[in-house]
Amino acid sequence: MDEEIGRKERRALPRGFAGYLVNKGLLEKEVVQSAIEQAAGSGKSLISNLIDNHILKQEVVASEASSYFGYPVFDLDAYDISYSPEEMSDLPVIEQHIGIPLSIHDNCLYLGVADPTAIHPNELRLLKKLSIKLIIVEEHKLHAAIDKLQSQKLLSELDQFDDAELDLDVSTYEEQEEEETISAIDEAPVVRYVNKILLEAINSAASDIHFEPFENFFRIRMRVDGILQNIAKPPIQLVNHFIARLKVMSNLDIAERRIPQDGRFKITLSKTKSIDFRVSSCPTIYGEKVVVRLLDPTQTTRGADNLGFKDDQKEAFLETIEYPQGMILVTGPTGSGKTVTLYTALGLLNNTEVNVCTVEDPVEIRLSGINQVQVNQKAGLDFASALRSFLRQDPDIIMVGEIRDLETAEISIKAAQTGHLVLSTLHTKSAAETIARLNYMGVPAYNIASSLLMVIAQRLARRLCEHCKIKDTDTSKEVLLAQGFKKDELKDLVIYKPGSCSKCNGGYKGRVAIFEVMPISKKMASLIMQGADAIEISKQEAKENIANLHESGLEKVRTGITTLEEVNRVIEFTGDLSNAD
């Protein structure tokens, strides 16, 4: 009898990889059955369904798929995309985001796939006359590698085009009337040159591109890791053509050159990646300067783990954004990453059970499921009027791009006091100074104390390149002590300085956020009610073991993420630390 029951249970087990996962105890049978049904309904494979719905971690799926199917597993983080065989760049599996060619050896193509059930090697064998060997990789790394490969392919095609070709057509442009030039812009070499600049900026993870006309030259620079660098100097005769092309792309008025204009456009790089570009033109004495800002929507989906919080800061942040009402302020100068922090919070809060509304100037990143409003001063739509309208729209969460005046501050605080969670930004140097700024704007202390939940101050510092950073043995103990390091930690302290390699920009690659996260405790609220200034608030922060910006920066230096020089570049340090020896 027991044997018969056992046989029935074994028969009831799913077959194949699904049954393997159940047998290994990684998933319950009911969960797998549900995943199989969902996969069938959506036209996906089981493996894709498990990954897309976060039923199993991607690294677990890769490891177990390797064990079950008998294919080796490979970490794409260790792979240089330039090694991908060029002759395989037209494979349909790349466009479909199923697989990436890793190498060809002895007439065998090694293909990286996240889901070996989504492809049959015979299909490619007939297509390319090669034997195929599958390699298991993690899905998110596969998509990132394919995006990079496709961008590289576009860039390599454009590399064949250089300034010499531009020079050949300059006279032709000068002989034409302006209207004829504009109408022919889509056929001009300038189009390819602009595309090349945009792709170079994407591949370099630039935040902005500056197109700057001067009296005798035309300069193009891009900001990488917060630092501007020259990338091109096209012929001065082509200034108007470059500007016109950018205006066409962003739907601006080409004929209007006397007043500033703002626009935007999007470039789709692959099936899973697109970049938004925000364009701002401004007339200068030598012509129009255009700045293009790159906005990557995927930045907002990386989660709180990737923002740069310390563990205690992340815990406080995640706990506070779950409050049903109150105000959270993110502060710092322009370009300090405030928008990404706010959008990350909105991404975590966005679900079908809440009504989320934002008013921004301008809307930088568009988020599905969130009602976003862009300020339009000419039409009379400012932050204050949009906020008043929001309060009649039954909101749960409101994001205000920036609190610039007393009226906006008062309406935001009123919303925070009447059952809404309000997120916004201010331009202040530290969390403590935010209180003083609100007071200076005319907000009563009792309104601040009763509505404010948390203040987050932040900066962006360049991250050391992991491939070339070297130990810093030049900085003296006296300097380290003066900077705020403790005497008893100097013996084992190891700090780093930038090296130089082909993978980075002067020893740095990417940026990391440095945070000061200040929850408003009861004692803090009491001090605010009493009219405490920034110095008193800072002292209370120290008593509550809240790390200020400089202390958080020192922690990034201790862990080898950035340098002391970089921390001092982005954070003003007076040397007046309460915990200094």
XYZ file of C-alpha atoms in Angstrom:
581
model
C 0.000 0.000 0.000
C 2.758 2.414 1.015
C 4.730 1.482 -2.102
C 1.689 2.226 -4.262
C 1.212 5.644 -2.632
C 4.913 6.334 -3.157
C 4.610 5.432 -6.841
C 1.608 7.761 -7.244
C 3.471 10.594 -5.556
C 6.482 10.047 -7.823
C 4.184 10.038 -10.841
C 2.623 13.298 -9.631
C 6.012 14.988 -9.526
C 6.733 17.349 -12.425
C 9.114 16.030 -15.048
C 12.456 17.352 -16.198
C 14.127 20.360 -14.617
C 10.994 21.157 -12.601
C 11.028 17.743 -10.939
C 14.766 18.092 -10.335
C 14.182 21.326 -8.386
C 11.485 19.662 -6.281
C 13.650 16.608 -5.574
C 16.502 18.824 -4.447
C 14.177 20.582 -2.006
C 14.671 23.979 -3.642
C 10.966 24.439 -4.397
C 7.671 23.006 -3.227
C 5.750 20.907 -5.747
C 2.791 23.317 -5.654
C 5.065 26.293 -6.413
C 6.601 24.504 -9.396
C 3.178 23.450 -10.737
C 1.977 27.042 -10.495
C 5.144 28.281 -12.238
C 4.665 25.734 -15.041
C 1.070 26.892 -15.583
C 2.092 30.570 -15.553
C 4.897 29.870 -18.002
C 2.546 28.054 -20.371
C 0.030 30.899 -20.170
C 2.625 33.579 -20.936
C 4.487 31.630 -23.584
C 7.684 31.628 -21.524
C 9.870 28.755 -20.449
C 9.890 27.540 -16.853
C 13.370 28.934 -16.256
C 12.380 32.408 -17.507
C 9.288 32.324 -15.310
C 11.296 31.358 -12.218
C 13.705 34.248 -12.825
C 11.153 36.901 -13.873
C 8.955 36.234 -10.835
C 11.914 36.055 -8.416
C 10.964 32.527 -7.355
C 14.635 31.544 -7.331
C 17.737 33.708 -7.386
C 19.418 33.929 -10.786
C 22.696 32.514 -9.527
C 20.811 29.508 -8.076
C 18.981 28.907 -11.365
C 22.292 29.093 -13.266
C 24.034 26.681 -10.901
C 21.209 24.143 -10.869
C 20.663 24.361 -14.637
C 24.370 23.622 -15.036
C 24.075 20.550 -12.814
C 20.898 19.246 -14.454
C 21.654 19.879 -18.133
C 25.368 19.114 -17.839
C 26.566 22.434 -19.283
C 29.367 24.402 -17.579
C 28.528 27.655 -15.807
C 30.398 30.898 -16.464
C 30.451 34.322 -14.745
C 30.052 37.032 -17.395
C 31.530 39.619 -15.008
C 34.913 38.089 -15.884
C 34.300 38.321 -19.648
C 35.668 41.040 -21.926
C 32.924 41.715 -24.459
C 35.504 42.598 -27.132
C 36.368 38.866 -27.348
C 32.918 38.058 -28.759
C 33.390 36.858 -32.377
C 32.478 39.679 -34.773
C 31.306 37.275 -37.460
C 28.618 36.027 -35.053
C 27.118 39.486 -34.398
C 24.122 38.772 -36.657
C 22.908 35.725 -34.737
C 19.142 35.938 -34.113
C 19.626 34.749 -30.528
C 21.414 38.040 -29.773
C 18.523 40.162 -31.013
C 16.110 37.918 -29.097
C 18.266 38.269 -25.945
C 18.539 34.482 -25.659
C 22.274 33.982 -26.012
C 25.638 35.627 -26.610
C 28.571 34.172 -28.603
C 31.576 33.933 -26.283
C 34.287 32.474 -28.514
C 35.056 30.138 -31.413
C 37.640 27.393 -30.933
C 38.365 24.353 -33.114
C 35.280 25.017 -35.279
C 33.084 25.133 -32.170
C 31.001 28.121 -31.085
C 30.681 28.584 -27.336
C 27.338 30.260 -26.661
C 26.348 31.792 -23.301
C 22.685 31.204 -22.426
C 20.616 31.678 -19.283
C 17.955 29.222 -20.395
C 19.247 26.177 -22.305
C 15.648 25.125 -23.046
C 15.044 28.290 -25.086
C 17.440 27.261 -27.864
C 18.307 24.094 -29.702
C 21.972 23.879 -30.782
C 20.952 22.212 -34.061
C 19.248 25.430 -35.187
C 22.515 27.343 -35.008
C 24.611 24.432 -36.249
C 22.691 24.455 -39.532
C 22.909 28.248 -39.727
C 26.626 28.707 -39.104
C 28.091 25.290 -39.997
C 29.690 25.082 -36.556
C 29.272 22.734 -33.650
C 27.634 24.486 -30.709
C 28.446 24.178 -27.035
C 26.181 25.909 -24.529
C 27.532 27.708 -21.452
C 25.178 28.629 -18.590
C 25.240 32.297 -17.472
C 23.051 34.398 -15.181
C 20.161 36.086 -16.993
C 20.681 39.690 -15.855
C 24.378 39.470 -16.755
C 23.438 38.004 -20.133
C 21.128 40.938 -20.918
C 23.773 43.458 -19.797
C 26.420 41.770 -21.973
C 24.132 41.711 -25.028
C 23.288 45.402 -24.543
C 26.994 46.188 -24.378
C 27.733 44.054 -27.443
C 25.029 45.746 -29.502
C 26.195 49.227 -28.445
C 29.770 48.265 -29.338
C 28.640 47.055 -32.749
C 26.923 50.371 -33.481
C 29.965 52.281 -32.274
C 32.372 50.233 -34.414
C 30.251 50.967 -37.486
C 30.452 54.683 -36.742
C 34.198 54.565 -36.058
C 34.755 54.346 -39.802
C 33.429 57.895 -40.028
C 35.838 60.702 -39.091
C 36.308 64.456 -39.210
C 37.895 64.260 -42.650
C 34.535 63.315 -44.131
C 32.993 66.307 -42.415
C 35.529 68.649 -43.989
C 34.546 67.450 -47.457
C 30.964 68.582 -46.986
C 31.542 71.919 -45.215
C 31.572 73.995 -48.360
C 28.407 72.340 -49.563
C 26.635 73.346 -46.350
C 27.902 76.930 -46.583
C 26.600 77.297 -50.112
C 23.102 76.172 -49.184
C 20.372 78.318 -47.711
C 19.555 77.631 -44.049
C 16.162 76.137 -44.900
C 17.743 73.730 -47.391
C 20.408 72.726 -44.864
C 17.795 71.963 -42.224
C 15.674 69.916 -44.599
C 18.734 67.887 -45.584
C 19.942 67.332 -42.038
C 18.752 63.731 -41.848
C 20.971 62.856 -44.829
C 24.064 64.714 -43.649
C 27.198 63.155 -42.136
C 26.522 65.301 -39.083
C 23.779 62.830 -38.148
C 26.255 59.967 -37.935
C 28.744 62.090 -36.029
C 26.109 63.093 -33.443
C 25.061 59.448 -33.115
C 28.672 58.484 -32.521
C 29.021 61.096 -29.775
C 25.824 59.894 -28.097
C 26.925 56.251 -28.180
C 30.367 57.122 -26.829
C 28.673 58.949 -23.956
C 26.448 55.938 -23.230
C 29.385 53.517 -23.273
C 31.418 55.848 -21.026
C 28.485 56.164 -18.559
C 28.554 59.945 -19.011
C 25.913 62.045 -17.276
C 25.999 65.074 -19.630
C 27.305 66.133 -23.047
C 28.175 69.807 -23.695
C 28.129 71.233 -27.223
C 29.885 74.600 -26.844
C 30.521 77.191 -29.582
C 33.271 79.776 -29.093
C 34.733 82.508 -31.281
C 37.337 80.379 -33.045
C 36.484 76.788 -32.190
C 33.659 74.385 -31.407
C 34.135 72.067 -28.441
C 32.277 68.932 -27.333
C 32.809 67.711 -23.772
C 31.156 65.057 -21.651
C 30.945 64.662 -17.916
C 32.149 61.258 -16.740
C 32.105 60.446 -13.020
C 31.390 64.107 -12.294
C 34.408 65.469 -14.229
C 34.178 67.180 -17.633
C 36.563 65.974 -20.348
C 37.124 66.968 -23.967
C 36.042 64.406 -26.536
C 35.947 66.259 -29.882
C 36.544 69.547 -31.682
C 34.567 69.438 -34.950
C 35.042 72.196 -37.533
C 33.687 75.540 -36.308
C 31.700 75.871 -39.557
C 29.421 73.036 -38.467
C 28.180 74.519 -35.190
C 24.741 75.406 -36.522
C 24.333 71.988 -38.137
C 25.142 70.146 -34.916
C 22.754 72.324 -32.938
C 20.037 71.966 -35.577
C 20.399 68.171 -35.545
C 20.026 68.037 -31.754
C 16.990 70.320 -31.955
C 15.359 68.132 -34.593
C 15.903 65.053 -32.408
C 14.372 66.756 -29.365
C 11.499 68.455 -31.233
C 12.656 72.033 -30.559
C 12.125 75.121 -32.714
C 15.123 75.275 -35.067
C 14.431 78.863 -36.115
C 14.334 80.186 -32.530
C 17.848 81.057 -31.340
C 17.202 83.967 -28.988
C 15.679 82.216 -25.980
C 16.444 79.010 -24.058
C 14.531 75.853 -25.022
C 14.084 72.439 -23.409
C 13.264 69.125 -25.030
C 13.961 65.426 -24.882
C 14.351 62.299 -27.005
C 14.983 58.586 -26.525
C 17.386 56.127 -28.116
C 16.536 52.425 -28.024
C 19.754 50.436 -27.908
C 18.304 46.954 -27.699
C 15.225 44.993 -26.776
C 15.736 45.618 -23.069
C 17.629 48.910 -22.903
C 16.813 52.471 -23.872
C 18.278 55.799 -22.758
C 16.353 59.063 -22.321
C 18.095 62.310 -23.253
C 17.091 65.688 -21.845
C 18.158 68.610 -24.043
C 18.648 72.228 -22.971
C 19.664 75.000 -25.382
C 20.840 78.426 -24.242
C 21.958 81.394 -26.394
C 25.520 82.612 -25.754
C 27.477 85.436 -27.389
C 28.987 82.954 -29.876
C 25.842 80.964 -30.640
C 23.656 78.414 -28.921
C 25.159 76.088 -26.364
C 23.356 72.760 -25.973
C 23.667 70.427 -22.999
C 22.327 66.897 -23.321
C 21.694 64.995 -20.085
C 21.630 61.199 -20.190
C 18.970 59.538 -18.081
C 19.107 55.774 -17.651
C 15.743 54.459 -16.326
C 17.446 51.276 -15.087
C 19.177 53.323 -12.359
C 15.886 53.515 -10.503
C 15.342 49.757 -10.536
C 18.609 48.800 -8.879
C 17.062 48.955 -5.394
C 18.263 50.423 -2.126
C 21.108 47.898 -1.880
C 22.943 49.592 -4.745
C 22.530 53.216 -3.689
C 25.543 53.232 -1.364
C 23.860 53.242 2.053
C 25.590 51.707 5.036
C 23.525 48.921 6.611
C 22.066 51.074 9.389
C 21.292 53.888 6.925
C 19.535 51.522 4.529
C 17.481 50.050 7.343
C 16.389 53.511 8.512
C 15.591 54.572 4.924
C 13.485 51.477 4.149
C 11.641 51.748 7.452
C 10.820 55.442 7.021
C 9.483 55.273 3.452
C 6.867 52.806 4.720
C 5.323 55.468 7.006
C 1.766 56.343 5.930
C 2.292 60.086 6.356
C 5.013 62.645 6.905
C 7.809 64.249 4.902
C 11.188 62.922 3.749
C 13.680 65.427 2.340
C 16.755 64.604 0.247
C 19.324 67.408 0.128
C 22.520 68.213 -1.706
C 23.834 70.264 -4.637
C 22.848 69.736 -8.265
C 24.277 66.478 -9.588
C 24.562 64.770 -6.204
C 22.159 61.931 -7.063
C 19.059 63.177 -5.237
C 16.759 62.272 -8.126
C 17.951 58.653 -8.235
C 17.385 58.317 -4.467
C 13.845 59.694 -4.774
C 12.995 57.533 -7.781
C 14.375 54.472 -6.006
C 12.015 55.184 -3.102
C 9.101 55.627 -5.531
C 10.009 52.381 -7.263
C 9.880 50.542 -3.937
C 6.555 52.142 -3.013
C 4.851 51.890 -6.397
C 2.147 49.218 -6.458
C -1.520 48.896 -7.397
C -2.676 49.654 -3.842
C -1.415 53.260 -3.712
C -1.867 56.402 -5.794
C 1.522 57.996 -6.453
C 1.755 61.517 -7.927
C 4.833 63.586 -8.767
C 5.380 67.180 -9.863
C 8.783 67.823 -11.396
C 10.711 70.443 -13.351
C 11.360 68.661 -15.617
C 10.238 65.022 -15.461
C 13.618 63.295 -15.731
C 12.715 59.603 -15.721
C 9.307 58.269 -16.680
C 7.953 55.558 -14.404
C 5.094 53.258 -15.316
C 2.163 53.350 -12.891
C 3.032 56.779 -11.463
C 1.162 60.000 -12.336
C 3.908 62.451 -13.299
C 3.282 66.154 -13.924
C 5.809 68.534 -15.462
C 5.899 72.150 -14.343
C 4.864 74.623 -17.043
C 5.444 78.181 -15.839
C 4.135 79.765 -19.042
C 0.791 78.025 -18.589
C 0.673 78.886 -14.881
C 1.394 75.339 -13.717
C 3.986 75.601 -10.964
C 4.817 73.369 -8.005
C 2.256 75.008 -5.724
C -0.683 74.829 -8.184
C 0.134 71.205 -9.090
C 0.262 70.291 -5.390
C -3.134 71.879 -4.762
C -4.543 69.834 -7.624
C -2.918 66.645 -6.272
C -4.643 67.052 -2.921
C -7.979 66.782 -4.756
C -6.811 63.637 -6.592
C -6.864 61.252 -3.609
C -3.068 60.703 -3.433
C -1.248 58.404 -1.016
C 2.297 59.415 -1.953
C 3.407 62.752 -3.401
C 6.847 63.562 -4.776
C 7.742 67.244 -5.223
C 10.798 67.731 -7.420
C 12.118 70.621 -5.330
C 10.875 72.920 -2.582
C 11.886 76.359 -3.829
C 9.647 78.773 -1.978
C 7.466 79.201 1.104
C 4.207 78.478 -0.724
C 5.423 75.110 -1.991
C 6.895 74.295 1.435
C 3.637 75.122 3.244
C 1.462 73.041 0.895
C 3.912 70.115 1.078
C 3.916 70.217 4.878
C 0.140 70.488 4.961
C -0.057 67.374 2.770
C 2.377 65.564 5.076
C 0.227 66.456 8.081
C -3.035 65.315 6.517
C -2.329 61.689 5.733
C 0.104 61.742 2.803
C 3.717 60.651 2.465
C 5.619 63.520 0.816
C 9.094 63.190 -0.700
C 11.042 66.200 -1.923
C 14.461 67.838 -2.259
C 16.229 70.946 -0.992
C 19.615 72.456 -1.759
C 21.488 72.474 1.562
C 24.993 71.389 2.577
C 24.003 68.988 5.361
C 20.986 67.370 6.991
C 21.180 69.684 10.013
C 21.218 72.805 7.825
C 17.954 71.706 6.207
C 16.075 72.666 9.372
C 17.616 76.132 9.319
C 16.773 76.514 5.622
C 13.096 75.709 6.214
C 13.035 78.162 9.119
C 14.647 80.819 6.933
C 11.989 80.241 4.252
C 9.365 81.073 6.892
C 8.067 77.615 7.850
C 7.075 77.623 11.563
C 9.170 75.337 13.780
C 6.131 73.390 15.021
C 5.164 72.500 11.428
C 8.670 71.226 10.730
C 8.792 69.170 13.931
C 5.346 67.639 13.401
C 5.736 66.693 9.727
C 9.390 65.877 9.073
C 10.292 62.174 9.288
C 13.817 62.096 7.874
C 16.437 64.234 6.154
C 18.985 62.629 3.827
C 22.019 64.612 2.698
C 24.129 63.093 -0.055
C 27.071 63.558 -2.391
C 28.542 61.548 -5.267
C 32.235 60.654 -5.118
C 34.256 58.899 -7.781
C 34.785 55.203 -7.156
C 38.307 53.765 -7.324
C 38.963 51.371 -10.198
C 39.217 47.851 -8.777
C 41.723 46.844 -11.445
C 44.419 49.452 -10.790
C 43.970 51.032 -7.353
C 47.142 50.973 -5.257
C 47.876 51.325 -1.543
C 48.459 54.889 -0.401
C 51.591 54.980 1.731
C 52.247 58.701 1.245
C 49.524 60.210 3.455
C 50.976 60.936 6.894
C 49.468 59.943 10.233
C 49.073 63.605 11.109
C 46.910 64.193 8.051
C 44.819 61.104 8.751
C 44.239 62.199 12.362
C 43.344 65.714 11.244
C 40.834 64.230 8.807
C 39.007 62.406 11.602
C 40.488 58.918 11.706
C 40.982 57.476 15.201
C 44.484 57.024 16.568
C 43.867 53.390 17.512
C 42.839 52.451 13.960
C 45.893 53.860 12.180
C 48.026 50.753 12.792
C 45.788 48.515 10.657
C 44.356 51.212 8.386
C 44.865 50.658 4.663
C 43.759 53.377 2.266
C 44.153 53.513 -1.492
C 44.945 55.962 -4.253
C 44.157 55.855 -7.989
C 46.367 54.018 -10.429
C 45.922 53.969 -14.171
C 44.653 51.369 -16.625
C 42.664 50.998 -19.831
C 39.470 50.133 -17.965
C 39.056 53.447 -16.102
C 39.333 57.233 -16.227
C 42.450 58.292 -14.353
C 42.132 55.568 -11.743
C 38.406 56.026 -11.150
C 35.417 54.230 -12.651
C 31.836 55.019 -11.693
C 30.594 56.892 -8.654
C 29.342 55.999 -5.213
C 26.885 57.943 -3.057
C 27.889 59.174 0.390
C 24.932 59.642 2.735
C 24.010 61.380 5.943
C 20.713 59.830 7.036
C 19.041 61.729 9.883
C 15.733 60.334 11.192
C 13.832 62.901 13.236
C 13.764 61.427 16.738
C 11.613 62.784 19.557
C 14.617 64.615 21.003
C 15.426 66.067 17.578
C 11.813 67.227 17.145
C 11.950 68.821 20.597
C 15.077 70.767 19.653
C 13.433 71.924 16.409
C 10.407 73.150 18.398
C 12.789 75.137 20.602
C 14.312 76.835 17.566
C 17.662 74.975 17.639
C 20.191 75.978 14.985
C 22.250 73.693 12.729
C 25.085 73.398 15.275
C 22.755 72.154 18.000
C 21.098 69.715 15.599
C 24.555 68.427 14.589
C 25.492 67.857 18.232
C 22.293 65.857 18.739
C 23.157 63.810 15.631
C 26.488 62.911 17.252
C 24.732 61.891 20.471
C 22.441 59.606 18.467
C 25.438 58.086 16.623
C 24.297 59.441 13.262
C 27.250 59.681 10.889
C 27.569 63.035 9.158
C 28.631 63.312 5.515
C 32.351 63.473 6.235
C 32.253 60.509 8.602
C 30.324 58.492 6.020
C 32.951 59.503 3.465
C 35.742 58.265 5.733
C 33.979 54.900 5.916
C 34.115 54.693 2.105
C 37.868 55.442 2.345
C 38.362 52.711 4.995
C 36.703 50.123 2.779
C 38.802 51.076 -0.251
C 35.872 52.369 -2.297
C 37.199 55.900 -2.796
C 40.059 58.183 -1.770
C 40.478 60.773 0.943
C 41.166 63.361 -1.737
C 37.876 62.558 -3.463
C 35.898 62.783 -0.211
C 37.375 66.217 0.465
C 36.578 67.286 -3.092
C 32.854 66.654 -2.749
C 32.328 67.317 0.971
C 33.277 70.535 2.723
C 35.359 69.635 5.775
C 36.038 72.175 8.506
C 38.053 69.850 10.730
C 35.590 70.359 13.569
C 34.588 66.770 14.204
C 33.066 65.902 17.530
C 34.741 62.499 17.623
C 38.239 63.571 16.544
C 41.067 62.722 18.910
